[in-house]
Amino acid sequence: MKVKNAMTADFLRSAYGGESMAHMRYLIWGESAKKDGYPNIGRLFDAVAYAEWAHAKNHFNVLKDEAGDNTVAAGAVFGHTNIVENLQGAINGELHEIEQMYPVYLETAKFQDEKDAYKAFHYALEAEKIHAKMFADAQISAKNKKDIGDEKIYVCPICGYTEIGDNVEKCPVCGAKRDIFKSF
Amino acid sequence: MKVKNAMTADFLRSAYGGESMAHMRYLIWGESAKKDGYPNIGRLFDAVAYAEWAHAKNHFNVLKDEAGDNTVAAGAVFGHTNIVENLQGAINGELHEIEQMYPVYLETAKFQDEKDAYKAFHYALEAEKIHAKMFADAQISAKNKKDIGDEKIYVCPICGYTEIGDNVEKCPVCGAKRDIFKSF
Ligand SMILES: [Fe+2]
Ligand SMILES: [Fe+2]
Ligand SMILES: [Fe+2]
Ligand SMILES: [Fe+2]
Ligand SMILES: [Fe+2]
Ligand SMILES: [Fe+2]
């Protein structure tokens, strides 16, 4: 696996940085949600953190032969106050990825004929669309001081596809069998 | 908790980015180490990933009232090939933090009288010194195609202090009692 173009390599590094920081802030916000009496929103943060791990890993692995130290420029959301605001931060981050970041990265990967990068960006974008919706639903509950339901949340470890409940036989994004899904 | 100065806030964000990416690459390299027949080096990667989580969380929490979206510039190491090279990447990352990054961030926090940031940077720097040594020792083993020993590895969840075996009654860096240490 080789990345041929510097711009695609840069975008993979930025995406790795963005996913790594998203993974981390969801772990942090998830811990707070549990402490604040929202165990199921906490679980949602943990599940989505795991999906962002899958995205970061995919980007990192497309770059596996590009060894070296880099300064990475990547988008991140900050703030750690209350659950409604934390969920707003999560929604903002996901929407930025859906509306701006991944569409441009995908267009570049197509333009530069970088198939492995294209696949990694595609997997991420599809999952982020789901995440934005899940966080928005959770925020509606949290605004009413209610937790979300206790249904299990499943994540595909290959592409980060995320679902509440047991709805599909195989991953609709990457085709993986659901018996490898991780449950939260 | 308020950060008064833009430069300190920027360095906290960069440190958060660097720690989040380090956390992520150690999870990735740790998984590979286990697959390649080095379960104990895999455990070391997992333990140090947890320490980097503590650092990232500390930096994020000093910034907790600085809500918003930012483009973060942060150092990261890339490459995912074999265990000796992955450990070299880990050593390089830790040494950069020890020799360059955290000394400058600490000096700035002192100069700008930012006590919370100073503490977060201090905790990280002390742990990174230990990490660099642990990864260097592990690399010597790996170069001889040997795993490291199976002694438990402990991490302080407050400051990321890391030790192999049960050596201290309380954390020598932050003073936490060892019964809150996480074991790997
Ligand atoms: Fe993602
Ligand atoms: Fe996401
Ligand atoms: Fe999938
Ligand atoms: Fe660290
Ligand atoms: Fe470290
Ligand atoms: Fe400590």
Short mmCIF file of N, CA and C and ligand atoms in Angstrom, two decimals, chain A residues 19 22 26 48 51-52 55 94 97 124 127-128 131-132 135, ligand 2:
data_model
loop_
_atom_site.label_atom_id
_atom_site.label_comp_id
_atom_site.label_asym_id
_atom_site.label_seq_id
_atom_site.Cartn_x
_atom_site.Cartn_y
_atom_site.Cartn_z
N GLU A 19 -9.86 12.18 13.79
CA GLU A 19 -10.53 11.00 14.36
C GLU A 19 -9.95 10.66 15.73
N ALA A 22 -11.41 13.09 18.13
CA ALA A 22 -12.84 12.80 18.35
C ALA A 22 -12.98 11.58 19.27
N TYR A 26 -14.86 11.87 22.95
CA TYR A 26 -16.04 11.05 23.24
C TYR A 26 -15.81 10.18 24.48
N VAL A 48 -19.45 5.30 19.87
CA VAL A 48 -19.00 6.17 18.76
C VAL A 48 -17.49 6.39 18.85
N ALA A 51 -16.04 3.62 17.04
CA ALA A 51 -16.14 3.82 15.59
C ALA A 51 -15.05 4.78 15.11
N GLU A 52 -14.77 5.82 15.89
CA GLU A 52 -13.72 6.76 15.47
C GLU A 52 -12.34 6.10 15.53
N HIS A 55 -11.97 4.40 12.28
CA HIS A 55 -11.62 5.36 11.21
C HIS A 55 -10.15 5.76 11.30
N GLU A 94 -19.30 16.23 14.07
CA GLU A 94 -19.77 15.28 13.06
C GLU A 94 -20.24 16.03 11.81
N GLU A 97 -17.46 17.18 9.60
CA GLU A 97 -16.90 16.06 8.82
C GLU A 97 -17.80 15.67 7.66
N ALA A 124 -15.58 6.36 6.69
CA ALA A 124 -15.76 7.34 7.76
C ALA A 124 -17.00 8.19 7.51
N ALA A 127 -20.31 6.54 8.34
CA ALA A 127 -20.56 6.41 9.78
C ALA A 127 -20.89 7.76 10.41
N GLU A 128 -20.21 8.82 9.98
CA GLU A 128 -20.44 10.13 10.61
C GLU A 128 -21.89 10.58 10.42
N HIS A 131 -23.71 9.01 13.12
CA HIS A 131 -23.34 9.57 14.43
C HIS A 131 -24.04 10.91 14.68
N ALA A 132 -24.07 11.76 13.67
CA ALA A 132 -24.70 13.08 13.83
C ALA A 132 -26.15 12.92 14.26
N PHE A 135 -26.40 11.55 17.93
CA PHE A 135 -26.11 12.58 18.93
C PHE A 135 -27.25 13.60 18.99
FE FE C 2 -18.26 10.19 14.04
#
